[in-house]
Amino acid sequence: MNEYKIAEKLRRGNRSALEAAVRQLTPYVSTVIFRTLSGRACREDVEELTADVFLTLWNRAGEVDPRKGLRPWLSVVARNKAIDWQRTHHPCEPLPEDAADPSEGPEQRAVRRDWSARLWEAVDGLPEPDRSLFFRYYYEEEPLGEIAKALGLSQSAAKQKLFRGRKRLKTILSGGGETV
Amino acid sequence: MKKRLQKLWDETVPQGGAAPCPDVNAVLRRVDAALDGTPRKSQRRRIVRRAVLLVAALLLLTVFSIAANGGEPPLRNVIDAFFWNSSDRELASSMVDANPVTVSDDQYTMTVTSSAADKNKVYLTLNVVPKNEAAKTRLQDECQKGEAPSILSFRTYFLGDSSGSEFSGINPETGIFESEISRQLLPWPFSRSISIRCSLMEEGLWLKLPVHPISSVRLRINATAPSGPSTQSESGGPVTIQRLVLSPMSVFVQYTASADEMGEPVLYFLWKDGTVNTLSELGGRMYSGSATISGTEFTAKYTYTFDGIQDLTRMEAVIYGGMAYPLDGGEPYAYDTSGLPFPFRLSGIEDESGEFFVPLSQLCQELGISENWDAESGTASITYRGRTCRCTAEDEQARLWNGELWVSSNTWVYANLRFGTRPVWERDSAEGSSKLVGMVFIP
């Protein structure tokens, strides 16, 4: 089901359309949330916020213009939700580089939020087109062929860039500094 | 399949663990829980309104009954008829629509006196009152035609047949036809109403009953687990649950199993205080719905109705295949089910009257409890789930064979120990007939 059909069905209160929207657009919504939070979020935060965005979509489906699809509307709502969330969730103190993996609990979530922010920053610091390639492939889960085409790359060149980029990110996140 | 961000995380982040990529199913569970689990404000208002109306209706009914019948007790409602084992009567009453819905012609008045519905089934109590002696006689004649009076017919959207707890007949003291009916519904919103007709009334006269289902919780289980013995095989084989919808009244399960083995899912219900109940303990011993066989696959869409209204705000999770699926949409987690009651199968014999008996000693052995046999009085007693059952060889539901007491699995066990039972038939290839040879017990 494409996005426009989903929007139309949602306006008619079709619950299956909501499920289709969640399945198709969770990567997109979560990426907007990541971007707004500068990557500082753990899985549970993102799931909570993403679910909240789709619940708002369900309750206010009448506001969506089916001709424009769902993304523009979802993007605004996701951004606003993430800003509200940030206001009520005070960021923790940054953790040391060698922070151990503690048992499940708030500490572990804080560690994961911190590493998530570091990964986001590292990807954000990549030169173009690698930066777009990484965000669209890993966060938004777009098909590689489509991303490569949009960025003017061959699919094999895109794969090479992903491979080299991963190595670079690993070096950065391991505290080894960036090597070019 | 591993999410892309998780792969990137695993390869680049030294700390490892769960990447911040959301799990789509977890998002769906949260959405479902929010939409299905908590009654919306308008529903809450409706529940309060219904409670007020119920009290008013009960008062009116009491006054009416006393005036009309010289002190007869008020009419049974759906709680008395279907959810008699409700521990929280107030909660149960809040789920009943006690607004009478009536149609009338020159001869009869048909009234749905109470109804309740979830997204799986509708339950109602109904009566047909004759307006004169001729109508009364005709009603009696019609109802004496067969064992099951067929003066009622249904229209619009429902699936499957009635549950086992139905009752229909003429009250000999009042001459009024009374019926307690449940019907499987098509998924909401296709079942906004059901229409009922009494064949003795004017042609084209239908009673239209609006259906207002109470909130339910949809759990995304999508898991396969052993079923325990079935009526088809000793092992029952694996069963995969695709969909489970839980309400205070019932649980709907859509599942697939092998057509050769036809296992049934083994469900447990975990309460917030840590106690665990089986489906049978909550009264869900019988099912209604539809099933199909396609090639080697058996697919069932069954609704198991509880015998009491369950307070889902006190329930933590549904357990299936060693995993607990929280009702609040939280992440499923492992739950040790060893030691919990599990279905078992016993062989038995059918006596000349058609009653089927299993040995009490084997039943106790399967349950891990002991029987107390008092040789002097010839009485056996067992205590299980807080209930003590006593029987003697002279009992109608017990027999002595080869010095051992056998108990009827059809009535005695079912009623007293809260079991589900399924008959095991064996086909006699020489005679071409089938005979009952065993019983699957679902504790």
mmCIF file of N, CA and C in Angstrom, chain B residues 116-196:
data_model
loop_
_atom_site.group_PDB
_atom_site.id
_atom_site.type_symbol
_atom_site.label_atom_id
_atom_site.label_comp_id
_atom_site.label_asym_id
_atom_site.label_seq_id
_atom_site.Cartn_x
_atom_site.Cartn_y
_atom_site.Cartn_z
ATOM 1 N N ALA B 116 -24.282 -7.439 26.290
ATOM 2 C CA ALA B 116 -22.894 -7.015 26.495
ATOM 3 C C ALA B 116 -22.110 -7.545 25.303
ATOM 4 N N ALA B 117 -21.074 -6.842 24.932
ATOM 5 C CA ALA B 117 -20.292 -7.293 23.771
ATOM 6 C C ALA B 117 -18.840 -6.869 23.919
ATOM 7 N N ASP B 118 -17.978 -7.716 23.427
ATOM 8 C CA ASP B 118 -16.609 -7.281 23.190
ATOM 9 C C ASP B 118 -16.406 -7.382 21.682
ATOM 10 N N LYS B 119 -15.162 -7.307 21.228
ATOM 11 C CA LYS B 119 -14.985 -7.337 19.777
ATOM 12 C C LYS B 119 -15.079 -8.756 19.222
ATOM 13 N N ASN B 120 -15.235 -9.750 20.115
ATOM 14 C CA ASN B 120 -15.305 -11.140 19.675
ATOM 15 C C ASN B 120 -16.741 -11.660 19.605
ATOM 16 N N LYS B 121 -17.537 -11.291 20.618
ATOM 17 C CA LYS B 121 -18.868 -11.872 20.701
ATOM 18 C C LYS B 121 -19.848 -10.891 21.307
ATOM 19 N N VAL B 122 -21.124 -11.154 21.037
ATOM 20 C CA VAL B 122 -22.173 -10.412 21.718
ATOM 21 C C VAL B 122 -22.964 -11.402 22.566
ATOM 22 N N TYR B 123 -23.349 -10.976 23.746
ATOM 23 C CA TYR B 123 -24.095 -11.822 24.681
ATOM 24 C C TYR B 123 -25.392 -11.084 25.011
ATOM 25 N N LEU B 124 -26.507 -11.818 25.025
ATOM 26 C CA LEU B 124 -27.744 -11.107 25.344
ATOM 27 C C LEU B 124 -28.751 -12.030 26.020
ATOM 28 N N THR B 125 -29.648 -11.385 26.768
ATOM 29 C CA THR B 125 -30.788 -12.109 27.327
ATOM 30 C C THR B 125 -32.032 -11.508 26.674
ATOM 31 N N LEU B 126 -32.986 -12.361 26.378
ATOM 32 C CA LEU B 126 -34.127 -11.936 25.558
ATOM 33 C C LEU B 126 -35.386 -12.631 26.050
ATOM 34 N N ASN B 127 -36.524 -11.978 25.914
ATOM 35 C CA ASN B 127 -37.769 -12.689 26.189
ATOM 36 C C ASN B 127 -38.849 -12.328 25.179
ATOM 37 N N VAL B 128 -39.790 -13.225 25.041
ATOM 38 C CA VAL B 128 -40.944 -12.980 24.172
ATOM 39 C C VAL B 128 -42.185 -13.172 25.041
ATOM 40 N N VAL B 129 -42.958 -12.110 25.190
ATOM 41 C CA VAL B 129 -44.139 -12.151 26.066
ATOM 42 C C VAL B 129 -45.402 -12.202 25.210
ATOM 43 N N PRO B 130 -46.211 -13.240 25.358
ATOM 44 C CA PRO B 130 -47.477 -13.297 24.602
ATOM 45 C C PRO B 130 -48.485 -12.306 25.193
ATOM 46 N N LYS B 131 -49.309 -11.713 24.327
ATOM 47 C CA LYS B 131 -50.229 -10.682 24.808
ATOM 48 C C LYS B 131 -51.616 -11.225 25.133
ATOM 49 N N ASN B 132 -51.882 -12.452 24.709
ATOM 50 C CA ASN B 132 -53.205 -13.018 25.017
ATOM 51 C C ASN B 132 -53.086 -14.537 25.109
ATOM 52 N N GLU B 133 -54.145 -15.169 25.502
ATOM 53 C CA GLU B 133 -54.116 -16.625 25.725
ATOM 54 C C GLU B 133 -53.832 -17.400 24.434
ATOM 55 N N ALA B 134 -54.400 -16.922 23.324
ATOM 56 C CA ALA B 134 -54.183 -17.609 22.041
ATOM 57 C C ALA B 134 -52.711 -17.544 21.647
ATOM 58 N N ALA B 135 -52.112 -16.376 21.869
ATOM 59 C CA ALA B 135 -50.692 -16.204 21.545
ATOM 60 C C ALA B 135 -49.830 -17.078 22.447
ATOM 61 N N LYS B 136 -50.259 -17.196 23.701
ATOM 62 C CA LYS B 136 -49.516 -18.009 24.665
ATOM 63 C C LYS B 136 -49.532 -19.479 24.241
ATOM 64 N N THR B 137 -50.717 -19.938 23.829
ATOM 65 C CA THR B 137 -50.859 -21.332 23.395
ATOM 66 C C THR B 137 -50.005 -21.599 22.150
ATOM 67 N N ARG B 138 -50.055 -20.647 21.222
ATOM 68 C CA ARG B 138 -49.284 -20.822 19.974
ATOM 69 C C ARG B 138 -47.785 -20.875 20.284
ATOM 70 N N LEU B 139 -47.344 -20.016 21.205
ATOM 71 C CA LEU B 139 -45.926 -19.989 21.598
ATOM 72 C C LEU B 139 -45.527 -21.328 22.215
ATOM 73 N N GLN B 140 -46.381 -21.840 23.087
ATOM 74 C CA GLN B 140 -46.082 -23.126 23.734
ATOM 75 C C GLN B 140 -46.022 -24.250 22.701
ATOM 76 N N ASP B 141 -46.981 -24.239 21.776
ATOM 77 C CA ASP B 141 -47.011 -25.284 20.736
ATOM 78 C C ASP B 141 -45.740 -25.238 19.899
ATOM 79 N N GLU B 142 -45.344 -24.040 19.554
ATOM 80 C CA GLU B 142 -44.160 -23.864 18.695
ATOM 81 C C GLU B 142 -42.891 -24.361 19.396
ATOM 82 N N CYS B 143 -42.842 -24.068 20.686
ATOM 83 C CA CYS B 143 -41.629 -24.423 21.430
ATOM 84 C C CYS B 143 -41.571 -25.899 21.782
ATOM 85 N N GLN B 144 -42.712 -26.584 21.694
ATOM 86 C CA GLN B 144 -42.706 -28.015 22.010
ATOM 87 C C GLN B 144 -42.390 -28.868 20.787
ATOM 88 N N LYS B 145 -42.208 -28.210 19.649
ATOM 89 C CA LYS B 145 -41.986 -28.967 18.420
ATOM 90 C C LYS B 145 -40.673 -29.732 18.433
ATOM 91 N N GLY B 146 -39.657 -29.107 18.969
ATOM 92 C CA GLY B 146 -38.355 -29.772 18.985
ATOM 93 C C GLY B 146 -37.651 -29.511 20.294
ATOM 94 N N GLU B 147 -36.483 -30.115 20.442
ATOM 95 C CA GLU B 147 -35.737 -29.905 21.681
ATOM 96 C C GLU B 147 -35.260 -28.468 21.783
ATOM 97 N N ALA B 148 -34.771 -27.940 20.644
ATOM 98 C CA ALA B 148 -34.278 -26.570 20.658
ATOM 99 C C ALA B 148 -35.280 -25.674 19.942
ATOM 100 N N PRO B 149 -35.961 -24.827 20.675
ATOM 101 C CA PRO B 149 -36.954 -23.965 20.039
ATOM 102 C C PRO B 149 -36.300 -23.110 18.968
ATOM 103 N N SER B 150 -36.950 -23.013 17.829
ATOM 104 C CA SER B 150 -36.318 -22.292 16.729
ATOM 105 C C SER B 150 -37.170 -21.117 16.293
ATOM 106 N N ILE B 151 -37.741 -20.433 17.259
ATOM 107 C CA ILE B 151 -38.586 -19.298 16.888
ATOM 108 C C ILE B 151 -37.760 -18.039 16.631
ATOM 109 N N LEU B 152 -36.453 -18.108 16.903
ATOM 110 C CA LEU B 152 -35.612 -16.928 16.703
ATOM 111 C C LEU B 152 -34.715 -17.108 15.491
ATOM 112 N N SER B 153 -34.551 -16.042 14.746
ATOM 113 C CA SER B 153 -33.547 -16.059 13.679
ATOM 114 C C SER B 153 -32.774 -14.742 13.735
ATOM 115 N N PHE B 154 -31.569 -14.799 13.170
ATOM 116 C CA PHE B 154 -30.655 -13.665 13.280
ATOM 117 C C PHE B 154 -30.251 -13.186 11.893
ATOM 118 N N ARG B 155 -30.029 -11.870 11.801
ATOM 119 C CA ARG B 155 -29.607 -11.315 10.534
ATOM 120 C C ARG B 155 -28.411 -10.388 10.807
ATOM 121 N N THR B 156 -27.779 -10.064 9.779
ATOM 122 C CA THR B 156 -26.570 -9.208 9.724
ATOM 123 C C THR B 156 -25.339 -10.007 10.107
ATOM 124 N N TYR B 157 -24.398 -9.321 10.674
ATOM 125 C CA TYR B 157 -23.060 -9.876 10.680
ATOM 126 C C TYR B 157 -22.756 -10.704 11.916
ATOM 127 N N PHE B 158 -22.714 -11.969 11.764
ATOM 128 C CA PHE B 158 -22.138 -12.786 12.827
ATOM 129 C C PHE B 158 -21.583 -14.051 12.204
ATOM 130 N N LEU B 159 -20.665 -14.620 12.884
ATOM 131 C CA LEU B 159 -20.020 -15.847 12.417
ATOM 132 C C LEU B 159 -20.225 -16.933 13.454
ATOM 133 N N GLY B 160 -20.144 -18.147 13.009
ATOM 134 C CA GLY B 160 -20.117 -19.253 13.945
ATOM 135 C C GLY B 160 -21.455 -19.438 14.641
ATOM 136 N N ASP B 161 -21.477 -20.374 15.563
ATOM 137 C CA ASP B 161 -22.733 -20.695 16.226
ATOM 138 C C ASP B 161 -22.678 -20.260 17.675
ATOM 139 N N SER B 162 -23.700 -20.637 18.390
ATOM 140 C CA SER B 162 -23.803 -20.224 19.772
ATOM 141 C C SER B 162 -22.765 -20.935 20.629
ATOM 142 N N SER B 163 -22.540 -20.425 21.828
ATOM 143 C CA SER B 163 -21.651 -21.112 22.760
ATOM 144 C C SER B 163 -22.468 -22.148 23.505
ATOM 145 N N GLY B 164 -21.776 -22.965 24.292
ATOM 146 C CA GLY B 164 -22.459 -24.052 24.986
ATOM 147 C C GLY B 164 -23.354 -23.583 26.114
ATOM 148 N N SER B 165 -23.218 -22.318 26.509
ATOM 149 C CA SER B 165 -23.950 -21.891 27.697
ATOM 150 C C SER B 165 -25.317 -21.316 27.352
ATOM 151 N N GLU B 166 -25.776 -21.552 26.122
ATOM 152 C CA GLU B 166 -27.067 -21.000 25.751
ATOM 153 C C GLU B 166 -28.218 -21.717 26.429
ATOM 154 N N PHE B 167 -29.280 -20.961 26.569
ATOM 155 C CA PHE B 167 -30.498 -21.524 27.129
ATOM 156 C C PHE B 167 -31.683 -20.881 26.425
ATOM 157 N N SER B 168 -32.663 -21.652 26.069
ATOM 158 C CA SER B 168 -33.882 -21.105 25.496
ATOM 159 C C SER B 168 -35.059 -21.973 25.936
ATOM 160 N N GLY B 169 -36.143 -21.368 26.257
ATOM 161 C CA GLY B 169 -37.316 -22.163 26.611
ATOM 162 C C GLY B 169 -38.384 -21.307 27.259
ATOM 163 N N ILE B 170 -39.542 -21.935 27.512
ATOM 164 C CA ILE B 170 -40.645 -21.211 28.138
ATOM 165 C C ILE B 170 -40.596 -21.408 29.642
ATOM 166 N N ASN B 171 -40.650 -20.308 30.337
ATOM 167 C CA ASN B 171 -40.704 -20.378 31.786
ATOM 168 C C ASN B 171 -42.089 -20.908 32.166
ATOM 169 N N PRO B 172 -42.148 -22.109 32.767
ATOM 170 C CA PRO B 172 -43.461 -22.732 33.004
ATOM 171 C C PRO B 172 -44.335 -21.921 33.940
ATOM 172 N N GLU B 173 -43.711 -21.112 34.779
ATOM 173 C CA GLU B 173 -44.515 -20.355 35.747
ATOM 174 C C GLU B 173 -45.157 -19.121 35.133
ATOM 175 N N THR B 174 -44.478 -18.541 34.137
ATOM 176 C CA THR B 174 -44.981 -17.274 33.583
ATOM 177 C C THR B 174 -45.506 -17.409 32.157
ATOM 178 N N GLY B 175 -45.103 -18.471 31.464
ATOM 179 C CA GLY B 175 -45.503 -18.634 30.069
ATOM 180 C C GLY B 175 -44.718 -17.735 29.133
ATOM 181 N N ILE B 176 -43.657 -17.124 29.656
ATOM 182 C CA ILE B 176 -42.836 -16.217 28.839
ATOM 183 C C ILE B 176 -41.657 -17.002 28.260
ATOM 184 N N PHE B 177 -41.382 -16.754 26.993
ATOM 185 C CA PHE B 177 -40.218 -17.398 26.357
ATOM 186 C C PHE B 177 -38.966 -16.616 26.756
ATOM 187 N N GLU B 178 -37.972 -17.337 27.295
ATOM 188 C CA GLU B 178 -36.735 -16.674 27.727
ATOM 189 C C GLU B 178 -35.558 -17.306 27.005
ATOM 190 N N SER B 179 -34.591 -16.486 26.664
ATOM 191 C CA SER B 179 -33.437 -17.012 25.946
ATOM 192 C C SER B 179 -32.162 -16.288 26.358
ATOM 193 N N GLU B 180 -31.094 -17.054 26.444
ATOM 194 C CA GLU B 180 -29.764 -16.479 26.722
ATOM 195 C C GLU B 180 -28.878 -16.875 25.560
ATOM 196 N N ILE B 181 -28.429 -15.893 24.828
ATOM 197 C CA ILE B 181 -27.781 -16.168 23.535
ATOM 198 C C ILE B 181 -26.442 -15.468 23.438
ATOM 199 N N SER B 182 -25.498 -16.145 22.806
ATOM 200 C CA SER B 182 -24.247 -15.457 22.452
ATOM 201 C C SER B 182 -23.965 -15.738 20.986
ATOM 202 N N ARG B 183 -23.372 -14.766 20.335
ATOM 203 C CA ARG B 183 -23.050 -14.929 18.919
ATOM 204 C C ARG B 183 -21.668 -14.363 18.624
ATOM 205 N N GLN B 184 -20.934 -15.115 17.846
ATOM 206 C CA GLN B 184 -19.614 -14.656 17.389
ATOM 207 C C GLN B 184 -19.811 -13.476 16.437
ATOM 208 N N LEU B 185 -18.991 -12.473 16.560
ATOM 209 C CA LEU B 185 -19.129 -11.295 15.703
ATOM 210 C C LEU B 185 -18.026 -11.247 14.659
ATOM 211 N N LEU B 186 -18.352 -10.647 13.550
ATOM 212 C CA LEU B 186 -17.293 -10.304 12.595
ATOM 213 C C LEU B 186 -16.487 -9.171 13.209
ATOM 214 N N PRO B 187 -15.230 -9.010 12.784
ATOM 215 C CA PRO B 187 -14.433 -7.965 13.415
ATOM 216 C C PRO B 187 -15.103 -6.594 13.283
ATOM 217 N N TRP B 188 -15.027 -5.832 14.356
ATOM 218 C CA TRP B 188 -15.475 -4.456 14.343
ATOM 219 C C TRP B 188 -14.767 -3.755 13.196
ATOM 220 N N PRO B 189 -15.374 -2.871 12.387
ATOM 221 C CA PRO B 189 -16.655 -2.239 12.625
ATOM 222 C C PRO B 189 -17.785 -2.883 11.830
ATOM 223 N N PHE B 190 -17.626 -4.127 11.384
ATOM 224 C CA PHE B 190 -18.672 -4.756 10.589
ATOM 225 C C PHE B 190 -19.870 -5.172 11.433
ATOM 226 N N SER B 191 -19.685 -5.226 12.744
ATOM 227 C CA SER B 191 -20.770 -5.685 13.601
ATOM 228 C C SER B 191 -21.287 -4.545 14.448
ATOM 229 N N ARG B 192 -21.825 -3.543 13.830
ATOM 230 C CA ARG B 192 -22.335 -2.423 14.601
ATOM 231 C C ARG B 192 -23.699 -2.747 15.222
ATOM 232 N N SER B 193 -24.363 -3.761 14.667
ATOM 233 C CA SER B 193 -25.646 -4.151 15.236
ATOM 234 C C SER B 193 -25.966 -5.577 14.803
ATOM 235 N N ILE B 194 -26.863 -6.218 15.550
ATOM 236 C CA ILE B 194 -27.397 -7.489 15.070
ATOM 237 C C ILE B 194 -28.922 -7.366 15.082
ATOM 238 N N SER B 195 -29.563 -8.087 14.192
ATOM 239 C CA SER B 195 -31.019 -8.036 14.109
ATOM 240 C C SER B 195 -31.590 -9.401 14.447
ATOM 241 N N ILE B 196 -32.658 -9.384 15.214
ATOM 242 C CA ILE B 196 -33.258 -10.635 15.695
ATOM 243 C C ILE B 196 -34.747 -10.622 15.345
#
